[in-house]
JSON list of C-alpha atoms in Angstrom, two decimals:
[
{"chain": "T", "resi": 13, "resn": "UNK", "atom": "CA", "xyz": [-31.94, 17.43, -58.67]},
{"chain": "T", "resi": 14, "resn": "UNK", "atom": "CA", "xyz": [-29.08, 15.17, -57.80]},
{"chain": "T", "resi": 15, "resn": "UNK", "atom": "CA", "xyz": [-27.80, 14.45, -61.28]},
{"chain": "T", "resi": 16, "resn": "UNK", "atom": "CA", "xyz": [-24.47, 15.84, -60.69]},
{"chain": "T", "resi": 17, "resn": "UNK", "atom": "CA", "xyz": [-23.83, 13.57, -57.79]},
{"chain": "T", "resi": 18, "resn": "UNK", "atom": "CA", "xyz": [-23.69, 10.58, -60.21]},
{"chain": "T", "resi": 19, "resn": "UNK", "atom": "CA", "xyz": [-20.80, 12.03, -62.08]},
{"chain": "T", "resi": 20, "resn": "UNK", "atom": "CA", "xyz": [-17.42, 10.42, -61.81]},
{"chain": "T", "resi": 21, "resn": "UNK", "atom": "CA", "xyz": [-14.97, 12.15, -59.54]},
{"chain": "T", "resi": 22, "resn": "UNK", "atom": "CA", "xyz": [-13.28, 14.98, -61.48]},
{"chain": "T", "resi": 23, "resn": "UNK", "atom": "CA", "xyz": [-16.15, 15.47, -63.91]},
{"chain": "T", "resi": 24, "resn": "UNK", "atom": "CA", "xyz": [-17.13, 18.89, -62.56]},
{"chain": "T", "resi": 25, "resn": "UNK", "atom": "CA", "xyz": [-13.46, 19.82, -62.39]},
{"chain": "T", "resi": 26, "resn": "UNK", "atom": "CA", "xyz": [-13.10, 18.76, -66.07]},
{"chain": "T", "resi": 27, "resn": "UNK", "atom": "CA", "xyz": [-16.23, 20.88, -67.06]},
{"chain": "T", "resi": 28, "resn": "UNK", "atom": "CA", "xyz": [-14.82, 23.90, -65.18]},
{"chain": "T", "resi": 29, "resn": "UNK", "atom": "CA", "xyz": [-11.53, 23.46, -67.16]},
{"chain": "T", "resi": 30, "resn": "UNK", "atom": "CA", "xyz": [-13.33, 23.32, -70.48]},
{"chain": "T", "resi": 31, "resn": "UNK", "atom": "CA", "xyz": [-15.14, 26.46, -69.58]},
{"chain": "T", "resi": 32, "resn": "UNK", "atom": "CA", "xyz": [-11.99, 28.23, -68.72]},
{"chain": "T", "resi": 33, "resn": "UNK", "atom": "CA", "xyz": [-9.95, 26.36, -71.41]},
{"chain": "T", "resi": 34, "resn": "UNK", "atom": "CA", "xyz": [-8.00, 29.54, -72.36]},
{"chain": "T", "resi": 35, "resn": "UNK", "atom": "CA", "xyz": [-6.91, 30.11, -68.70]},
{"chain": "T", "resi": 36, "resn": "UNK", "atom": "CA", "xyz": [-3.39, 28.73, -68.27]},
{"chain": "T", "resi": 37, "resn": "UNK", "atom": "CA", "xyz": [-3.71, 28.47, -64.56]},
{"chain": "T", "resi": 38, "resn": "UNK", "atom": "CA", "xyz": [-6.90, 26.35, -65.02]},
{"chain": "T", "resi": 39, "resn": "UNK", "atom": "CA", "xyz": [-5.30, 24.23, -67.60]},
{"chain": "T", "resi": 40, "resn": "UNK", "atom": "CA", "xyz": [-2.20, 23.60, -65.37]},
{"chain": "T", "resi": 41, "resn": "UNK", "atom": "CA", "xyz": [-4.46, 22.75, -62.44]},
{"chain": "T", "resi": 42, "resn": "UNK", "atom": "CA", "xyz": [-6.29, 20.16, -64.55]},
{"chain": "T", "resi": 43, "resn": "UNK", "atom": "CA", "xyz": [-2.85, 18.60, -65.52]},
{"chain": "T", "resi": 44, "resn": "UNK", "atom": "CA", "xyz": [-1.80, 18.45, -61.85]},
{"chain": "T", "resi": 45, "resn": "UNK", "atom": "CA", "xyz": [-5.15, 16.74, -61.08]},
{"chain": "T", "resi": 46, "resn": "UNK", "atom": "CA", "xyz": [-4.30, 14.03, -63.61]},
{"chain": "T", "resi": 47, "resn": "UNK", "atom": "CA", "xyz": [-0.86, 13.65, -62.15]},
{"chain": "T", "resi": 48, "resn": "UNK", "atom": "CA", "xyz": [-2.34, 13.25, -58.61]},
{"chain": "T", "resi": 49, "resn": "UNK", "atom": "CA", "xyz": [-4.51, 10.53, -60.07]},
{"chain": "T", "resi": 50, "resn": "UNK", "atom": "CA", "xyz": [-1.40, 8.87, -61.44]},
{"chain": "T", "resi": 51, "resn": "UNK", "atom": "CA", "xyz": [-2.72, 9.26, -65.00]},
{"chain": "T", "resi": 52, "resn": "UNK", "atom": "CA", "xyz": [0.53, 10.40, -66.60]},
{"chain": "T", "resi": 53, "resn": "UNK", "atom": "CA", "xyz": [-0.66, 9.72, -70.13]},
{"chain": "T", "resi": 54, "resn": "UNK", "atom": "CA", "xyz": [-3.63, 12.04, -69.76]},
{"chain": "T", "resi": 55, "resn": "UNK", "atom": "CA", "xyz": [-1.49, 14.71, -68.08]},
{"chain": "T", "resi": 56, "resn": "UNK", "atom": "CA", "xyz": [1.04, 14.49, -71.03]},
{"chain": "T", "resi": 57, "resn": "UNK", "atom": "CA", "xyz": [-1.83, 14.75, -73.55]},
{"chain": "T", "resi": 58, "resn": "UNK", "atom": "CA", "xyz": [-3.10, 17.89, -71.82]},
{"chain": "T", "resi": 59, "resn": "UNK", "atom": "CA", "xyz": [0.33, 19.36, -71.77]},
{"chain": "T", "resi": 60, "resn": "UNK", "atom": "CA", "xyz": [0.64, 18.96, -75.51]},
{"chain": "T", "resi": 61, "resn": "UNK", "atom": "CA", "xyz": [-2.76, 20.30, -76.00]},
{"chain": "T", "resi": 62, "resn": "UNK", "atom": "CA", "xyz": [-1.75, 23.33, -73.84]},
{"chain": "T", "resi": 63, "resn": "UNK", "atom": "CA", "xyz": [0.93, 24.07, -76.37]},
{"chain": "T", "resi": 64, "resn": "UNK", "atom": "CA", "xyz": [-1.63, 24.44, -79.06]},
{"chain": "T", "resi": 65, "resn": "UNK", "atom": "CA", "xyz": [-3.88, 26.67, -77.00]},
{"chain": "T", "resi": 66, "resn": "UNK", "atom": "CA", "xyz": [-1.28, 28.81, -75.40]},
{"chain": "T", "resi": 67, "resn": "UNK", "atom": "CA", "xyz": [1.44, 28.90, -78.14]},
{"chain": "T", "resi": 68, "resn": "UNK", "atom": "CA", "xyz": [1.92, 32.62, -77.74]},
{"chain": "T", "resi": 69, "resn": "UNK", "atom": "CA", "xyz": [1.84, 32.67, -73.98]},
{"chain": "T", "resi": 70, "resn": "UNK", "atom": "CA", "xyz": [5.43, 32.73, -72.46]},
{"chain": "T", "resi": 71, "resn": "UNK", "atom": "CA", "xyz": [4.01, 32.02, -69.06]},
{"chain": "T", "resi": 72, "resn": "UNK", "atom": "CA", "xyz": [2.44, 28.79, -70.27]},
{"chain": "T", "resi": 73, "resn": "UNK", "atom": "CA", "xyz": [5.62, 27.43, -71.88]},
{"chain": "T", "resi": 74, "resn": "UNK", "atom": "CA", "xyz": [7.41, 28.04, -68.64]},
{"chain": "T", "resi": 75, "resn": "UNK", "atom": "CA", "xyz": [4.65, 26.20, -66.67]},
{"chain": "T", "resi": 76, "resn": "UNK", "atom": "CA", "xyz": [4.56, 23.44, -69.24]},
{"chain": "T", "resi": 77, "resn": "UNK", "atom": "CA", "xyz": [8.24, 22.81, -68.85]},
{"chain": "T", "resi": 78, "resn": "UNK", "atom": "CA", "xyz": [7.72, 22.51, -64.97]},
{"chain": "T", "resi": 79, "resn": "UNK", "atom": "CA", "xyz": [4.72, 20.16, -65.53]},
{"chain": "T", "resi": 80, "resn": "UNK", "atom": "CA", "xyz": [6.81, 17.95, -67.79]},
{"chain": "T", "resi": 81, "resn": "UNK", "atom": "CA", "xyz": [9.26, 17.64, -65.04]},
{"chain": "T", "resi": 82, "resn": "UNK", "atom": "CA", "xyz": [6.43, 16.72, -62.55]},
{"chain": "T", "resi": 83, "resn": "UNK", "atom": "CA", "xyz": [5.34, 14.15, -65.13]},
{"chain": "T", "resi": 84, "resn": "UNK", "atom": "CA", "xyz": [8.78, 12.64, -65.25]},
{"chain": "T", "resi": 85, "resn": "UNK", "atom": "CA", "xyz": [9.38, 13.46, -68.89]},
{"chain": "T", "resi": 86, "resn": "UNK", "atom": "CA", "xyz": [12.88, 15.13, -68.45]},
{"chain": "T", "resi": 87, "resn": "UNK", "atom": "CA", "xyz": [13.91, 14.90, -72.14]},
{"chain": "T", "resi": 88, "resn": "UNK", "atom": "CA", "xyz": [10.56, 16.69, -73.22]},
{"chain": "T", "resi": 89, "resn": "UNK", "atom": "CA", "xyz": [11.06, 19.28, -70.44]},
{"chain": "T", "resi": 90, "resn": "UNK", "atom": "CA", "xyz": [14.54, 20.16, -71.62]},
{"chain": "T", "resi": 91, "resn": "UNK", "atom": "CA", "xyz": [13.34, 20.36, -75.22]},
{"chain": "T", "resi": 92, "resn": "UNK", "atom": "CA", "xyz": [10.57, 22.63, -74.12]},
{"chain": "T", "resi": 93, "resn": "UNK", "atom": "CA", "xyz": [12.98, 24.76, -72.20]},
{"chain": "T", "resi": 94, "resn": "UNK", "atom": "CA", "xyz": [15.31, 25.05, -75.32]},
{"chain": "T", "resi": 95, "resn": "UNK", "atom": "CA", "xyz": [12.30, 26.12, -77.47]},
{"chain": "T", "resi": 96, "resn": "UNK", "atom": "CA", "xyz": [11.30, 28.67, -74.91]},
{"chain": "T", "resi": 97, "resn": "UNK", "atom": "CA", "xyz": [14.73, 30.44, -74.94]},
{"chain": "T", "resi": 98, "resn": "UNK", "atom": "CA", "xyz": [14.72, 30.30, -78.67]},
{"chain": "T", "resi": 99, "resn": "UNK", "atom": "CA", "xyz": [11.53, 32.06, -78.89]},
{"chain": "T", "resi": 100, "resn": "UNK", "atom": "CA", "xyz": [11.95, 34.32, -75.75]},
{"chain": "T", "resi": 101, "resn": "UNK", "atom": "CA", "xyz": [15.78, 34.98, -75.89]},
{"chain": "T", "resi": 102, "resn": "UNK", "atom": "CA", "xyz": [15.38, 38.01, -73.65]},
{"chain": "T", "resi": 103, "resn": "UNK", "atom": "CA", "xyz": [13.58, 36.26, -70.85]},
{"chain": "T", "resi": 104, "resn": "UNK", "atom": "CA", "xyz": [15.94, 35.83, -67.88]},
{"chain": "T", "resi": 105, "resn": "UNK", "atom": "CA", "xyz": [13.56, 33.19, -66.20]},
{"chain": "T", "resi": 106, "resn": "UNK", "atom": "CA", "xyz": [13.56, 31.00, -69.31]},
{"chain": "T", "resi": 107, "resn": "UNK", "atom": "CA", "xyz": [17.43, 30.94, -69.40]},
{"chain": "T", "resi": 108, "resn": "UNK", "atom": "CA", "xyz": [17.45, 30.27, -65.66]},
{"chain": "T", "resi": 109, "resn": "UNK", "atom": "CA", "xyz": [15.01, 27.43, -66.01]},
{"chain": "T", "resi": 110, "resn": "UNK", "atom": "CA", "xyz": [17.03, 25.84, -68.88]},
{"chain": "T", "resi": 111, "resn": "UNK", "atom": "CA", "xyz": [20.26, 26.14, -66.98]},
{"chain": "T", "resi": 112, "resn": "UNK", "atom": "CA", "xyz": [18.74, 24.67, -63.82]},
{"chain": "T", "resi": 113, "resn": "UNK", "atom": "CA", "xyz": [17.30, 21.76, -65.73]},
{"chain": "T", "resi": 114, "resn": "UNK", "atom": "CA", "xyz": [20.44, 20.89, -67.49]},
{"chain": "T", "resi": 115, "resn": "UNK", "atom": "CA", "xyz": [22.46, 21.28, -64.32]},
{"chain": "T", "resi": 116, "resn": "UNK", "atom": "CA", "xyz": [20.13, 18.61, -62.67]},
{"chain": "T", "resi": 117, "resn": "UNK", "atom": "CA", "xyz": [20.34, 16.28, -65.74]},
{"chain": "T", "resi": 118, "resn": "UNK", "atom": "CA", "xyz": [23.78, 17.09, -67.06]},
{"chain": "T", "resi": 119, "resn": "UNK", "atom": "CA", "xyz": [23.90, 14.03, -69.11]},
{"chain": "T", "resi": 120, "resn": "UNK", "atom": "CA", "xyz": [21.35, 15.66, -71.53]},
{"chain": "T", "resi": 121, "resn": "UNK", "atom": "CA", "xyz": [23.33, 18.93, -71.85]},
{"chain": "T", "resi": 122, "resn": "UNK", "atom": "CA", "xyz": [25.30, 19.77, -74.91]},
{"chain": "T", "resi": 123, "resn": "UNK", "atom": "CA", "xyz": [29.07, 20.79, -74.19]},
{"chain": "T", "resi": 124, "resn": "UNK", "atom": "CA", "xyz": [28.98, 24.15, -72.62]},
{"chain": "T", "resi": 125, "resn": "UNK", "atom": "CA", "xyz": [25.28, 24.59, -72.74]},
{"chain": "T", "resi": 126, "resn": "UNK", "atom": "CA", "xyz": [24.69, 24.88, -68.88]},
{"chain": "T", "resi": 127, "resn": "UNK", "atom": "CA", "xyz": [27.21, 27.59, -68.32]},
{"chain": "T", "resi": 128, "resn": "UNK", "atom": "CA", "xyz": [26.01, 29.45, -71.51]},
{"chain": "T", "resi": 129, "resn": "UNK", "atom": "CA", "xyz": [22.46, 29.47, -70.30]},
{"chain": "T", "resi": 130, "resn": "UNK", "atom": "CA", "xyz": [23.27, 30.63, -66.78]},
{"chain": "T", "resi": 131, "resn": "UNK", "atom": "CA", "xyz": [25.65, 33.31, -68.00]},
{"chain": "T", "resi": 132, "resn": "UNK", "atom": "CA", "xyz": [23.00, 34.57, -70.39]},
{"chain": "T", "resi": 133, "resn": "UNK", "atom": "CA", "xyz": [20.62, 34.82, -67.53]},
{"chain": "T", "resi": 134, "resn": "UNK", "atom": "CA", "xyz": [23.01, 36.88, -65.36]},
{"chain": "T", "resi": 135, "resn": "UNK", "atom": "CA", "xyz": [23.76, 39.22, -68.33]},
{"chain": "T", "resi": 136, "resn": "UNK", "atom": "CA", "xyz": [20.09, 39.74, -68.79]},
{"chain": "T", "resi": 137, "resn": "UNK", "atom": "CA", "xyz": [19.57, 40.57, -65.09]},
{"chain": "T", "resi": 138, "resn": "UNK", "atom": "CA", "xyz": [22.75, 41.28, -63.06]},
{"chain": "T", "resi": 139, "resn": "UNK", "atom": "CA", "xyz": [20.79, 41.10, -59.87]},
{"chain": "T", "resi": 140, "resn": "UNK", "atom": "CA", "xyz": [19.04, 37.80, -60.44]},
{"chain": "T", "resi": 141, "resn": "UNK", "atom": "CA", "xyz": [20.35, 35.83, -57.51]},
{"chain": "T", "resi": 142, "resn": "UNK", "atom": "CA", "xyz": [19.10, 32.45, -58.40]},
{"chain": "T", "resi": 143, "resn": "UNK", "atom": "CA", "xyz": [20.66, 32.40, -61.81]},
{"chain": "T", "resi": 144, "resn": "UNK", "atom": "CA", "xyz": [23.98, 33.74, -60.33]},
{"chain": "T", "resi": 145, "resn": "UNK", "atom": "CA", "xyz": [23.87, 31.11, -57.47]},
{"chain": "T", "resi": 146, "resn": "UNK", "atom": "CA", "xyz": [23.22, 28.28, -59.83]},
{"chain": "T", "resi": 147, "resn": "UNK", "atom": "CA", "xyz": [26.18, 29.45, -61.97]},
{"chain": "T", "resi": 148, "resn": "UNK", "atom": "CA", "xyz": [28.49, 29.75, -58.89]},
{"chain": "T", "resi": 149, "resn": "UNK", "atom": "CA", "xyz": [27.57, 26.22, -57.72]},
{"chain": "T", "resi": 150, "resn": "UNK", "atom": "CA", "xyz": [28.22, 24.90, -61.40]},
{"chain": "T", "resi": 151, "resn": "UNK", "atom": "CA", "xyz": [31.63, 26.58, -61.58]},
{"chain": "T", "resi": 152, "resn": "UNK", "atom": "CA", "xyz": [32.55, 25.25, -58.07]},
{"chain": "T", "resi": 153, "resn": "UNK", "atom": "CA", "xyz": [31.87, 21.83, -59.23]},
{"chain": "T", "resi": 154, "resn": "UNK", "atom": "CA", "xyz": [34.45, 22.37, -61.86]},
{"chain": "T", "resi": 155, "resn": "UNK", "atom": "CA", "xyz": [36.89, 23.53, -59.32]},
{"chain": "T", "resi": 156, "resn": "UNK", "atom": "CA", "xyz": [36.59, 27.11, -60.66]},
{"chain": "T", "resi": 157, "resn": "UNK", "atom": "CA", "xyz": [36.14, 28.51, -57.19]},
{"chain": "T", "resi": 158, "resn": "UNK", "atom": "CA", "xyz": [37.73, 31.86, -57.80]},
{"chain": "T", "resi": 159, "resn": "UNK", "atom": "CA", "xyz": [35.20, 32.66, -60.66]},
{"chain": "T", "resi": 160, "resn": "UNK", "atom": "CA", "xyz": [32.32, 31.38, -58.50]},
{"chain": "T", "resi": 161, "resn": "UNK", "atom": "CA", "xyz": [33.33, 33.61, -55.61]},
{"chain": "T", "resi": 162, "resn": "UNK", "atom": "CA", "xyz": [33.68, 36.67, -57.95]},
{"chain": "T", "resi": 163, "resn": "UNK", "atom": "CA", "xyz": [30.19, 36.20, -59.15]},
{"chain": "T", "resi": 164, "resn": "UNK", "atom": "CA", "xyz": [28.86, 36.03, -55.65]},
{"chain": "T", "resi": 165, "resn": "UNK", "atom": "CA", "xyz": [30.86, 39.04, -54.56]},
{"chain": "T", "resi": 166, "resn": "UNK", "atom": "CA", "xyz": [29.72, 41.10, -57.54]},
{"chain": "T", "resi": 167, "resn": "UNK", "atom": "CA", "xyz": [26.05, 40.48, -57.04]},
{"chain": "T", "resi": 168, "resn": "UNK", "atom": "CA", "xyz": [25.97, 40.95, -53.20]},
{"chain": "T", "resi": 169, "resn": "UNK", "atom": "CA", "xyz": [25.99, 44.77, -53.39]},
{"chain": "T", "resi": 170, "resn": "UNK", "atom": "CA", "xyz": [22.91, 44.53, -55.82]},
{"chain": "T", "resi": 171, "resn": "UNK", "atom": "CA", "xyz": [20.73, 42.62, -53.45]},
{"chain": "T", "resi": 172, "resn": "UNK", "atom": "CA", "xyz": [18.49, 44.25, -50.85]},
{"chain": "T", "resi": 173, "resn": "UNK", "atom": "CA", "xyz": [19.53, 41.49, -48.57]},
{"chain": "T", "resi": 174, "resn": "UNK", "atom": "CA", "xyz": [23.11, 40.31, -49.37]},
{"chain": "T", "resi": 175, "resn": "UNK", "atom": "CA", "xyz": [23.20, 37.48, -46.97]},
{"chain": "T", "resi": 176, "resn": "UNK", "atom": "CA", "xyz": [22.46, 34.77, -49.47]},
{"chain": "T", "resi": 177, "resn": "UNK", "atom": "CA", "xyz": [25.42, 35.79, -51.61]},
{"chain": "T", "resi": 178, "resn": "UNK", "atom": "CA", "xyz": [27.72, 36.10, -48.55]},
{"chain": "T", "resi": 179, "resn": "UNK", "atom": "CA", "xyz": [26.53, 32.61, -47.48]},
{"chain": "T", "resi": 180, "resn": "UNK", "atom": "CA", "xyz": [27.38, 31.16, -50.77]},
{"chain": "T", "resi": 181, "resn": "UNK", "atom": "CA", "xyz": [30.88, 32.74, -50.64]},
{"chain": "T", "resi": 182, "resn": "UNK", "atom": "CA", "xyz": [31.40, 30.99, -47.29]},
{"chain": "T", "resi": 183, "resn": "UNK", "atom": "CA", "xyz": [30.18, 27.77, -48.73]},
{"chain": "T", "resi": 184, "resn": "UNK", "atom": "CA", "xyz": [32.65, 28.07, -51.66]},
{"chain": "T", "resi": 185, "resn": "UNK", "atom": "CA", "xyz": [35.43, 28.38, -49.04]},
{"chain": "T", "resi": 186, "resn": "UNK", "atom": "CA", "xyz": [34.39, 25.32, -47.13]},
{"chain": "T", "resi": 187, "resn": "UNK", "atom": "CA", "xyz": [36.41, 22.57, -48.83]},
{"chain": "T", "resi": 188, "resn": "UNK", "atom": "CA", "xyz": [39.82, 24.32, -48.95]},
{"chain": "T", "resi": 189, "resn": "UNK", "atom": "CA", "xyz": [39.60, 26.62, -45.96]},
{"chain": "T", "resi": 190, "resn": "UNK", "atom": "CA", "xyz": [37.03, 25.29, -43.47]},
{"chain": "T", "resi": 191, "resn": "UNK", "atom": "CA", "xyz": [37.98, 27.84, -40.62]},
{"chain": "T", "resi": 192, "resn": "UNK", "atom": "CA", "xyz": [37.72, 30.73, -43.10]},
{"chain": "T", "resi": 193, "resn": "UNK", "atom": "CA", "xyz": [34.35, 29.38, -44.21]},
{"chain": "T", "resi": 194, "resn": "UNK", "atom": "CA", "xyz": [33.17, 29.30, -40.68]},
{"chain": "T", "resi": 195, "resn": "UNK", "atom": "CA", "xyz": [34.38, 32.84, -39.97]},
{"chain": "T", "resi": 196, "resn": "UNK", "atom": "CA", "xyz": [32.72, 34.10, -43.25]},
{"chain": "T", "resi": 197, "resn": "UNK", "atom": "CA", "xyz": [29.39, 32.41, -42.48]},
{"chain": "T", "resi": 198, "resn": "UNK", "atom": "CA", "xyz": [29.45, 33.59, -38.90]},
{"chain": "T", "resi": 199, "resn": "UNK", "atom": "CA", "xyz": [29.84, 37.19, -40.22]},
{"chain": "T", "resi": 200, "resn": "UNK", "atom": "CA", "xyz": [26.94, 36.63, -42.49]},
{"chain": "T", "resi": 201, "resn": "UNK", "atom": "CA", "xyz": [24.49, 35.38, -39.84]},
{"chain": "T", "resi": 202, "resn": "UNK", "atom": "CA", "xyz": [25.59, 37.94, -37.35]},
{"chain": "T", "resi": 203, "resn": "UNK", "atom": "CA", "xyz": [24.82, 40.76, -39.93]},
{"chain": "T", "resi": 204, "resn": "UNK", "atom": "CA", "xyz": [21.51, 39.01, -40.95]},
{"chain": "T", "resi": 205, "resn": "UNK", "atom": "CA", "xyz": [20.30, 37.01, -37.96]},
{"chain": "T", "resi": 206, "resn": "UNK", "atom": "CA", "xyz": [17.23, 35.82, -40.03]},
{"chain": "T", "resi": 207, "resn": "UNK", "atom": "CA", "xyz": [19.39, 34.03, -42.45]},
{"chain": "T", "resi": 208, "resn": "UNK", "atom": "CA", "xyz": [18.12, 30.40, -41.62]},
{"chain": "T", "resi": 209, "resn": "UNK", "atom": "CA", "xyz": [20.13, 28.60, -44.40]},
{"chain": "T", "resi": 210, "resn": "UNK", "atom": "CA", "xyz": [23.36, 30.21, -43.17]},
{"chain": "T", "resi": 211, "resn": "UNK", "atom": "CA", "xyz": [22.72, 29.33, -39.46]},
{"chain": "T", "resi": 212, "resn": "UNK", "atom": "CA", "xyz": [21.78, 25.72, -40.48]},
{"chain": "T", "resi": 213, "resn": "UNK", "atom": "CA", "xyz": [25.12, 25.37, -42.58]},
{"chain": "T", "resi": 214, "resn": "UNK", "atom": "CA", "xyz": [27.22, 26.90, -39.86]},
{"chain": "T", "resi": 215, "resn": "UNK", "atom": "CA", "xyz": [25.83, 24.61, -37.12]},
{"chain": "T", "resi": 216, "resn": "UNK", "atom": "CA", "xyz": [26.54, 21.56, -39.29]},
{"chain": "T", "resi": 217, "resn": "UNK", "atom": "CA", "xyz": [30.13, 22.79, -39.89]},
{"chain": "T", "resi": 218, "resn": "UNK", "atom": "CA", "xyz": [30.77, 23.51, -36.29]},
{"chain": "T", "resi": 219, "resn": "UNK", "atom": "CA", "xyz": [29.59, 20.07, -35.35]},
{"chain": "T", "resi": 220, "resn": "UNK", "atom": "CA", "xyz": [31.68, 18.39, -37.98]},
{"chain": "T", "resi": 221, "resn": "UNK", "atom": "CA", "xyz": [34.63, 20.45, -37.02]},
{"chain": "T", "resi": 222, "resn": "UNK", "atom": "CA", "xyz": [34.15, 19.96, -33.39]},
{"chain": "T", "resi": 223, "resn": "UNK", "atom": "CA", "xyz": [34.49, 23.66, -32.96]},
{"chain": "T", "resi": 224, "resn": "UNK", "atom": "CA", "xyz": [32.76, 23.65, -29.61]},
{"chain": "T", "resi": 225, "resn": "UNK", "atom": "CA", "xyz": [33.97, 26.99, -28.21]},
{"chain": "T", "resi": 226, "resn": "UNK", "atom": "CA", "xyz": [32.65, 28.66, -31.34]},
{"chain": "T", "resi": 227, "resn": "UNK", "atom": "CA", "xyz": [29.37, 26.82, -31.14]},
{"chain": "T", "resi": 228, "resn": "UNK", "atom": "CA", "xyz": [28.78, 27.87, -27.58]},
{"chain": "T", "resi": 229, "resn": "UNK", "atom": "CA", "xyz": [29.39, 31.48, -28.47]},
{"chain": "T", "resi": 230, "resn": "UNK", "atom": "CA", "xyz": [27.02, 31.38, -31.41]},
{"chain": "T", "resi": 231, "resn": "UNK", "atom": "CA", "xyz": [24.22, 29.50, -29.55]},
{"chain": "T", "resi": 232, "resn": "UNK", "atom": "CA", "xyz": [23.79, 32.46, -27.34]},
{"chain": "T", "resi": 233, "resn": "UNK", "atom": "CA", "xyz": [23.12, 34.59, -30.42]},
{"chain": "T", "resi": 234, "resn": "UNK", "atom": "CA", "xyz": [20.88, 31.93, -32.17]},
{"chain": "T", "resi": 235, "resn": "UNK", "atom": "CA", "xyz": [17.39, 33.52, -32.94]},
{"chain": "T", "resi": 236, "resn": "UNK", "atom": "CA", "xyz": [14.62, 31.87, -30.83]},
{"chain": "T", "resi": 237, "resn": "UNK", "atom": "CA", "xyz": [12.71, 30.61, -33.94]},
{"chain": "T", "resi": 238, "resn": "UNK", "atom": "CA", "xyz": [15.77, 28.55, -34.97]},
{"chain": "T", "resi": 239, "resn": "UNK", "atom": "CA", "xyz": [16.53, 26.97, -31.60]},
{"chain": "T", "resi": 240, "resn": "UNK", "atom": "CA", "xyz": [14.16, 24.00, -31.93]},
{"chain": "T", "resi": 241, "resn": "UNK", "atom": "CA", "xyz": [16.37, 22.92, -35.00]}
]
């Protein structure tokens, strides 16, 4: 009656994974369990096994790429992301993932590959903010601020809530025009008082610039849920 209590930890979990071995979510959970146990080799074996089981499942390949990142195998993750866009060339999330990975590990990128991936994502979905934002940040790092700002201004009107795009425009102004950046971010948070990232950026700028009068005026408008920060 108590035989199952003698099994090693994780045995029941493994059995459940085997029973549902064609479920990508169960397979991914099993891999994350191995990672929590610091068994990277077992996790990588399961990831590669997943490629065989779910070769035609686009969602799995996206998950596998993220799991490879969690496992610390960045070259394999990038290789998987490249294969994903090769086979799913119309999938905006695949292109965004590839661009983001390469942006984080640009020493592994081919010349022009980061920008090409992110621009492909924005062409596939002109209202995909994450891809546009990554592209804007990438261009800003190359001192192409006008191009970056144009991308954000273009996407702002397509978003149900344009505050993230307006906030990024303000951020892009910060180095060259700190006062204009504060004005732009102030406008963004006044229009969208729930925009927490914008409030946090703005308060950091005001403190750095010692713009105390502006800070006092804004603190009167700060939403209660942000005051503890």
